[in-house]
Short mmCIF file of C-alpha atoms and ligand atoms in Angstrom, two decimals:
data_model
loop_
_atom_site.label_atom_id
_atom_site.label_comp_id
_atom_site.label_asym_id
_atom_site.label_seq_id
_atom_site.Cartn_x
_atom_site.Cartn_y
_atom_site.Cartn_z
CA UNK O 1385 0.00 0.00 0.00
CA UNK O 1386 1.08 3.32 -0.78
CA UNK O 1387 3.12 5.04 1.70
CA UNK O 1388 3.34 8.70 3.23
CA UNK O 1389 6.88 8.37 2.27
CA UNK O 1390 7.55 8.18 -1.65
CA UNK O 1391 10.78 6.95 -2.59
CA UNK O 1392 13.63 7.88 -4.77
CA UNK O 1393 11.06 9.79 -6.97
CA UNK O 1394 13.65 12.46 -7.42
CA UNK O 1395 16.86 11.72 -10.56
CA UNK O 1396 19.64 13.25 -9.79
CA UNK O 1397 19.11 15.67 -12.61
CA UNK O 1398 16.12 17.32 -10.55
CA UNK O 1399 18.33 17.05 -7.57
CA UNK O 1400 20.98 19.58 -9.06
CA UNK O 1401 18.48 21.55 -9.61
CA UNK O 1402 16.44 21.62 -6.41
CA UNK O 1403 19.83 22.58 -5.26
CA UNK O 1404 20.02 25.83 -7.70
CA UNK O 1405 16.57 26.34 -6.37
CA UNK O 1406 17.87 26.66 -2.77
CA UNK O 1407 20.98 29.17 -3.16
CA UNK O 1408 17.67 31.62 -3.18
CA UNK O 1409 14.79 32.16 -0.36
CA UNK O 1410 13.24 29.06 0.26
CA UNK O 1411 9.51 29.49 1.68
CA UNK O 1412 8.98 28.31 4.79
CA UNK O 1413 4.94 27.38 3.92
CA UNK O 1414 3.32 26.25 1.51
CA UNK O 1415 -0.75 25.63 0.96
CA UNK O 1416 -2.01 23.17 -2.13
CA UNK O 1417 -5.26 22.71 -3.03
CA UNK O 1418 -5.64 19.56 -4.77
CA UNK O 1419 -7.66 19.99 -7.50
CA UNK O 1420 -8.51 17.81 -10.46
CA UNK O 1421 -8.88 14.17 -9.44
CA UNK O 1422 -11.68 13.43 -10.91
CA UNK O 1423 -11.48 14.40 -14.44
CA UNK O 1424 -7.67 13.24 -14.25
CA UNK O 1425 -10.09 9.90 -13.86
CA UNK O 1426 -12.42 10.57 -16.60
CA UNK O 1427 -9.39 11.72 -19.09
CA UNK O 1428 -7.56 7.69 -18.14
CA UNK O 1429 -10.47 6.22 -17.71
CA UNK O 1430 -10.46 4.85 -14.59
CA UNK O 1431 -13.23 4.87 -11.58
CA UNK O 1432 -13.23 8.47 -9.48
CA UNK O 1433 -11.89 6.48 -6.43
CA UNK O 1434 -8.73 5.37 -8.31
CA UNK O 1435 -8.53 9.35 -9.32
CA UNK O 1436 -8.38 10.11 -5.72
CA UNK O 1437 -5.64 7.27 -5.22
CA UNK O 1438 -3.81 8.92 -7.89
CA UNK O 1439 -4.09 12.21 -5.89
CA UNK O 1440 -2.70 10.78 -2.66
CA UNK O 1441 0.37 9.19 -4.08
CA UNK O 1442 0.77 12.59 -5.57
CA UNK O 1443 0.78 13.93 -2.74
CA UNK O 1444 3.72 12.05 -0.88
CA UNK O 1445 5.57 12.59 -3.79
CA UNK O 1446 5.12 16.41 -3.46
CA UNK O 1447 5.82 16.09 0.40
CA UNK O 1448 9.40 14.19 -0.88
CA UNK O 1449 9.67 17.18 -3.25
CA UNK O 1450 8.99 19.58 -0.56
CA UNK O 1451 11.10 17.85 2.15
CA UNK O 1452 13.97 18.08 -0.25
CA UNK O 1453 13.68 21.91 -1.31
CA UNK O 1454 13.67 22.51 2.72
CA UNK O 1455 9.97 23.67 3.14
CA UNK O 1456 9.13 23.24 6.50
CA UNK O 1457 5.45 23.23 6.68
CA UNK O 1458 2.97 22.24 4.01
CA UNK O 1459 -0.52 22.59 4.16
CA UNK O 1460 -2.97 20.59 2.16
CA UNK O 1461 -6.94 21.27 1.43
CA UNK O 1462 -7.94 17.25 0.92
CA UNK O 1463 -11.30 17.37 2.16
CA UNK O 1464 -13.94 20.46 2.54
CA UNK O 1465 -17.13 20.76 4.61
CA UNK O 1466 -18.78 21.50 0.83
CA UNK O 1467 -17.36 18.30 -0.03
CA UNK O 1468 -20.16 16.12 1.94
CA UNK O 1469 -22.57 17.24 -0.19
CA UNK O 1470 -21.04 15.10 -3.34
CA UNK O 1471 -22.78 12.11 -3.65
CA UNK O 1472 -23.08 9.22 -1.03
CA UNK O 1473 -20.83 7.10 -2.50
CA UNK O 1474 -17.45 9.32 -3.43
CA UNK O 1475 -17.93 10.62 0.54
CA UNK O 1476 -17.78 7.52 1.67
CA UNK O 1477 -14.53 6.36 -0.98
CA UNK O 1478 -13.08 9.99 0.62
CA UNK O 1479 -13.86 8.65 4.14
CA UNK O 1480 -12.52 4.87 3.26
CA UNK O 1481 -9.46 6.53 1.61
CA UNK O 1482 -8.93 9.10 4.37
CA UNK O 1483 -9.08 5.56 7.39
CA UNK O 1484 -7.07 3.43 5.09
CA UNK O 1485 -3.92 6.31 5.24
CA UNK O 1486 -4.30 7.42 8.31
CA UNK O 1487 -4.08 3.85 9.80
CA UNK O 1488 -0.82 3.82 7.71
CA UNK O 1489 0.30 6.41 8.97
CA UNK O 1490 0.35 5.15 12.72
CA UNK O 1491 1.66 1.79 10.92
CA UNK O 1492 4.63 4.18 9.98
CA UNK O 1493 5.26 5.88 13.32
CA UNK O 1494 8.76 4.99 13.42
CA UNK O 1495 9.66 6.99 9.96
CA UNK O 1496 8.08 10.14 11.12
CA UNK O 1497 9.61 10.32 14.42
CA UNK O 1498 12.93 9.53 12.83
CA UNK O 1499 12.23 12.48 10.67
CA UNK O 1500 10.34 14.78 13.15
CA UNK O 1501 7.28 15.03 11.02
CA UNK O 1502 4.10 16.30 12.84
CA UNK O 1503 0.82 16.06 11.43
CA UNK O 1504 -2.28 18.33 11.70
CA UNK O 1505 -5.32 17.92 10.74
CA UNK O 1506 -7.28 21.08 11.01
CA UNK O 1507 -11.01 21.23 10.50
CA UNK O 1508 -14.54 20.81 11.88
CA UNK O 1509 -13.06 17.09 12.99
CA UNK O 1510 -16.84 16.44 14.61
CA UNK O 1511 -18.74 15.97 11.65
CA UNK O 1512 -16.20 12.98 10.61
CA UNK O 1513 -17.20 9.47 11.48
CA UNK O 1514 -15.99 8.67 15.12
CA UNK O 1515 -13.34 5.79 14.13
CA UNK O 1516 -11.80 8.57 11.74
CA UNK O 1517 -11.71 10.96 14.34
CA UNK O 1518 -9.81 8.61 16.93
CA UNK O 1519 -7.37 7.95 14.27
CA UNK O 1520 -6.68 11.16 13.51
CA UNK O 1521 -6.56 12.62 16.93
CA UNK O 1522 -4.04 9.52 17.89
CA UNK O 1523 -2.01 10.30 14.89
CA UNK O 1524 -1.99 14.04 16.00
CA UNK O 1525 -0.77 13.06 19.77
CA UNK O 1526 1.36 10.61 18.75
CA UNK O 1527 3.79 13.31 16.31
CA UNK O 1528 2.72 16.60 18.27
CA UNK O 1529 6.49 17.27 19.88
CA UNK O 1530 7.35 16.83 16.07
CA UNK O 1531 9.01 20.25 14.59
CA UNK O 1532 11.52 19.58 11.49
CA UNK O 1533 8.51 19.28 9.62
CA UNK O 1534 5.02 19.73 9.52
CA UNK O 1535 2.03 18.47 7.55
CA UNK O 1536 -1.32 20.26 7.99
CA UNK O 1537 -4.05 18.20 5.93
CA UNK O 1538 -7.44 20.52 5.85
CA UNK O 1539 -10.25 17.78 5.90
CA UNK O 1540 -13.37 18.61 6.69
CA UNK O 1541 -12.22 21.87 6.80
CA UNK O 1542 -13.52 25.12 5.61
CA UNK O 1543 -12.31 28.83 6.24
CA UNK O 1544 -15.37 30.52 7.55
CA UNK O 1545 -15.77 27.23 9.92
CA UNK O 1546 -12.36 27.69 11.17
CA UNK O 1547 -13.27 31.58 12.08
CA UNK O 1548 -16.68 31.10 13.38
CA UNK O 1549 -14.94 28.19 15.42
CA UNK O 1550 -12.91 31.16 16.83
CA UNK O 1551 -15.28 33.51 17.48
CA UNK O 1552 -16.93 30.95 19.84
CA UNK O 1553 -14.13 30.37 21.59
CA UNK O 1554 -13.49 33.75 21.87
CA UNK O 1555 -17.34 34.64 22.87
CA UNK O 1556 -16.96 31.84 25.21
CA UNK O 1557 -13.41 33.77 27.24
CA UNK O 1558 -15.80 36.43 27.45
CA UNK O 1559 -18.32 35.36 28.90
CA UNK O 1560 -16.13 33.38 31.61
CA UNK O 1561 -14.39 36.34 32.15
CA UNK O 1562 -10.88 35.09 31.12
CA UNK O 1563 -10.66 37.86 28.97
CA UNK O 1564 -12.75 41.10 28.16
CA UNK O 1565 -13.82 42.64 24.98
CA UNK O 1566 -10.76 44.62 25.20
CA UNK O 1567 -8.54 42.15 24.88
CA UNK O 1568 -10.09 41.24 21.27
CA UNK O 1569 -7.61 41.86 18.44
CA UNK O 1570 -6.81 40.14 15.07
CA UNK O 1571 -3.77 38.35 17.07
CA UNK O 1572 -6.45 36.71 19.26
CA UNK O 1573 -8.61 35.44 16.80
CA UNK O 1574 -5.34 34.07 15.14
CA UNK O 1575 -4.38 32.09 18.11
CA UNK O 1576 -7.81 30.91 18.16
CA UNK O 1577 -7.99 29.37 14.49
CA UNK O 1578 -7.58 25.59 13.84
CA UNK O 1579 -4.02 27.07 12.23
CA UNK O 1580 -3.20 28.93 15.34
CA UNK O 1581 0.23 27.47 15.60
CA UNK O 1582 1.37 27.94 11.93
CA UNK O 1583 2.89 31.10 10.21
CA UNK O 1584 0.83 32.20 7.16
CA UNK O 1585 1.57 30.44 3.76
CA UNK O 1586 4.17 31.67 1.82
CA UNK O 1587 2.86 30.03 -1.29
CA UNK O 1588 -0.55 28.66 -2.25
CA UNK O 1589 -1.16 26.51 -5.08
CA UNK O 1590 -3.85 25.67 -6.86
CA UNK O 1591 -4.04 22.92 -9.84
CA UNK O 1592 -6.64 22.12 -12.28
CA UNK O 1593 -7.33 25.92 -14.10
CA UNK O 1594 -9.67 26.65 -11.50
CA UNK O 1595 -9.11 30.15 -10.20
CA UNK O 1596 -11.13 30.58 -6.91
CA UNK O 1597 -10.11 30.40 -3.50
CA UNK O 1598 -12.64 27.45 -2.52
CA UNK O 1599 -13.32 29.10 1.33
CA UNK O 1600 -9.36 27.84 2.18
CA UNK O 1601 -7.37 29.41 4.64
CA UNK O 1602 -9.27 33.10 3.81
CA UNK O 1603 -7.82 34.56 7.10
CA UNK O 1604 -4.19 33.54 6.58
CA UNK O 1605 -3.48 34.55 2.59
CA UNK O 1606 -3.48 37.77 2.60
CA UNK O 1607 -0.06 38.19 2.25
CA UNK O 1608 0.51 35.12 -0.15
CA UNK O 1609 1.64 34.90 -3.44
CA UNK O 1610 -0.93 32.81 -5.84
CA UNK O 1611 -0.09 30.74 -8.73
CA UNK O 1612 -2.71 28.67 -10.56
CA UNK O 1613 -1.85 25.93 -12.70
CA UNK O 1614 -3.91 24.16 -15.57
CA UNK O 1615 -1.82 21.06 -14.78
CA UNK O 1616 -4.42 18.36 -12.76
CA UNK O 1617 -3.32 17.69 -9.51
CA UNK O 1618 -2.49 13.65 -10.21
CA UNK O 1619 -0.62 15.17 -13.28
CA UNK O 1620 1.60 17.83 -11.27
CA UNK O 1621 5.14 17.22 -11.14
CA UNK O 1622 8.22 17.97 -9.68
CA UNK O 1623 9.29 21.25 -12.47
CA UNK O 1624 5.50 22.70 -11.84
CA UNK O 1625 7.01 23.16 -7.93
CA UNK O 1626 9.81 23.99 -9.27
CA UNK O 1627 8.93 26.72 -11.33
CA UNK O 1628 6.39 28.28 -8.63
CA UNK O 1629 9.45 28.71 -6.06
CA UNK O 1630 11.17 29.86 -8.56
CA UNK O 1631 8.63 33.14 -9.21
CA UNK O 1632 8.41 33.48 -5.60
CA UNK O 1633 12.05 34.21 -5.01
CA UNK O 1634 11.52 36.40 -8.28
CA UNK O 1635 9.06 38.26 -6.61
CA UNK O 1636 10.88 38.07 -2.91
CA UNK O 1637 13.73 39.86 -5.03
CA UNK O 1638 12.10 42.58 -6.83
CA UNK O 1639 9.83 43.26 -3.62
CA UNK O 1640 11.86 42.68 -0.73
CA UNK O 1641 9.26 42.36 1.16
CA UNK O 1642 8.36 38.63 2.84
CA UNK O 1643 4.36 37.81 3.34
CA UNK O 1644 2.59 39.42 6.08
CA UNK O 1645 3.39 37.68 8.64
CA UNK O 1646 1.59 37.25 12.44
CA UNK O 1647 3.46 39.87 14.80
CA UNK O 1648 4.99 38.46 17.54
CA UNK O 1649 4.40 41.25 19.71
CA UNK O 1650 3.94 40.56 23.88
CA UNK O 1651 0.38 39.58 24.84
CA UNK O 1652 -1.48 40.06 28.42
CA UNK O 1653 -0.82 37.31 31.00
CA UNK O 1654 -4.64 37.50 31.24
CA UNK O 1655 -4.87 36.56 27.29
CA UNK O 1656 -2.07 34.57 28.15
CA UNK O 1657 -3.35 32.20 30.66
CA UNK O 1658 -6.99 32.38 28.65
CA UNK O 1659 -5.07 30.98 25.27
CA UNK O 1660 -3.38 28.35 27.73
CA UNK O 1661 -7.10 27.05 28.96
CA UNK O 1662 -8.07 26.66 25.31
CA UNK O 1663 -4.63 24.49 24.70
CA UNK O 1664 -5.32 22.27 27.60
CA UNK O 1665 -9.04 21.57 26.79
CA UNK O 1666 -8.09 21.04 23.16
CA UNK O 1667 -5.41 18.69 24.42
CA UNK O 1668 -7.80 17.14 26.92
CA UNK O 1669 -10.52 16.29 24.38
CA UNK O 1670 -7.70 14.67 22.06
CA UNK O 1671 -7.05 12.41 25.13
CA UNK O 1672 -10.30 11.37 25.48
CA UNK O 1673 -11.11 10.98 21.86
CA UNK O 1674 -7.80 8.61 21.39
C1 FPP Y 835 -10.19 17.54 -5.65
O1 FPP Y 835 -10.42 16.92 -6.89
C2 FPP Y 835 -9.72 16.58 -4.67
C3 FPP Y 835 -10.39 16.18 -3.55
C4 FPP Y 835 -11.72 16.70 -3.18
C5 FPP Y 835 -9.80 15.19 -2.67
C6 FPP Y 835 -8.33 15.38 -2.44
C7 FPP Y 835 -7.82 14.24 -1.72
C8 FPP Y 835 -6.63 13.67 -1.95
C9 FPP Y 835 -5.67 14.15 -2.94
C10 FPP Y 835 -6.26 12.51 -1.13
C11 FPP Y 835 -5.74 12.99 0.18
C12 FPP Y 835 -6.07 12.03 1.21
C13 FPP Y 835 -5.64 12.10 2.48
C14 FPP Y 835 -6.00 11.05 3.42
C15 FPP Y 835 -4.79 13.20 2.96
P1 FPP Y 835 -11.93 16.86 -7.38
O2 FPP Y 835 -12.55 15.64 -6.75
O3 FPP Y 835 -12.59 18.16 -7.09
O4 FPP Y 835 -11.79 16.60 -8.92
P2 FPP Y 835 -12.44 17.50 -10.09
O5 FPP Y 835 -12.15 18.93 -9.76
O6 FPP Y 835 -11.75 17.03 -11.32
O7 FPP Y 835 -13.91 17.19 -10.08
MG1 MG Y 836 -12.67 20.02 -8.03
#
């Protein structure tokens, strides 16, 4: 079965000149969204499921490419909360798919803690079946301390989810009184997203010619560079990456400017010790769940 880990997918042609690549600014994120699985399926002629196979594989081959170039976070769209209303059956394939990997990824727990990889999953994780959500969640403890790299797969995931999901739990400080209205700013709300822990995207990809945003990561891109791509996401390949980091660094160049990034300026210790309750119950719900 097809592994998180690809393999020697990269000739030493494309190694030389991942290596050009990286005498520039490498991006430290990067966002996909995987686009174009199914009518990769309908152009080979294969079932939708096998499409969506075909996407997956892509996408440890990407995370190889990725690992290689020195990108240190990648996040993924592989599932949206739009996405249950497709039909019964290509949920369920999503859902069958989505157990099948996971479970292999716990199956490959000594590879990612060899290679510090820590996995995410951010989204609206209740309206997944139960078994899914255990997996996840004891994927998600099991690589948390993780840091050389990180993986954050958006499934079941949109963005205005992910910000009313803050607002509550910043309506909820309130009314506690851990925090007062005061104390509401965009850094807040930031440190209350599913993302809370990641920097914005550097990069965001899209495949397929489709040129909308999809309700992904609104809240985080505004300082990202965009490239869309006609290329189907089963189809992408190394020299599409490639020539997207290559723009960026263009573009890093001629603006010198980096993306907008989160300040890091001091909080409250009352904000403080409020965004430390909302860690610990997160943490303590994982615990239960797994
Ligand atoms: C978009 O293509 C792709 C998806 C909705 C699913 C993406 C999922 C994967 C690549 C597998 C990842 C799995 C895990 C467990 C991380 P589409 O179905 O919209 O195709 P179309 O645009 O051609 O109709
Ligand atoms: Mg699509």
């Amino acid at each position: 079965m097809m592994s998180w880990f690809a393999e020697e997918s990269i000739t030493t042609f494309q190694k030389f000149c991942i290596n050009v690549i990286k005498c520039g600014p490498i991006p430290k994120h990067i966002a996909f969204i995987m686009d174009g699985n199914r009518r990769y399926a309908t152009k080979t002629n294969v079932q939708k499921a096998e499409g969506h196979l075909k996407g997956f594989e892509k996408l440890a081959e990407c995370l190889e490419w990725c690992r290689e170039l020195g990108i240190r976070e990648v996040t993924v769209y592989a599932f949206s909360i739009e996405n249950f209303k497709r039909s019964k059956e290509e949920v369920e394939t999503l859902m069958g798919l989505a157990r099948e990997k996971f479970q292999k990824l716990l199956e490959e727990k000594d590879r990612l803690m060899k290679e510090g990889v820590c996995i995410r999953v951010i989204g609206n994780l209740s309206l997944l079946p139960e078994d899914l959500q255990e997996l996840i969640t004891k994927a998600m403890l099991l690589t948390k301390d993780n840091n050389r790299s990180i993986l954050n797969v958006a499934f079941s995931y949109t963005s205005r989810d992910e910000i009313i999901h803050s607002i509550k739990t910043v309506i909820e400080g309130v009314t506690n009184d851990d925090i007062s209205i005061d104390d509401i700013d965009e850094e807040l709300l930031s440190s209350c997203l599913y993302m809370h822990k990641s920097p914005n995207p550097d990069i965001l990809i899209r495949t397929s010619g489709e040129v909308r945003l999809s309700d992904f990561l609104l809240w985080q891109l505004s300082g990202t560079e965009i490239y869309f791509t006609d290329v189907l996401w089963p189809e992408f390949c190394i020299w599409h990456l490639l020539g997207c980091v290559f723009k960026y660094q263009r573009s890093v160049f001629s603006s010198k400017q980096l993306s907008h990034q989160k300040s890091n300026s001091e909080r409250s210790p009352i904000v403080d010790a409020f965004l430390q309750k909302v860690e610990n119950t997160r943490l303590t719900r994982s615990i239960i769940k797994a």
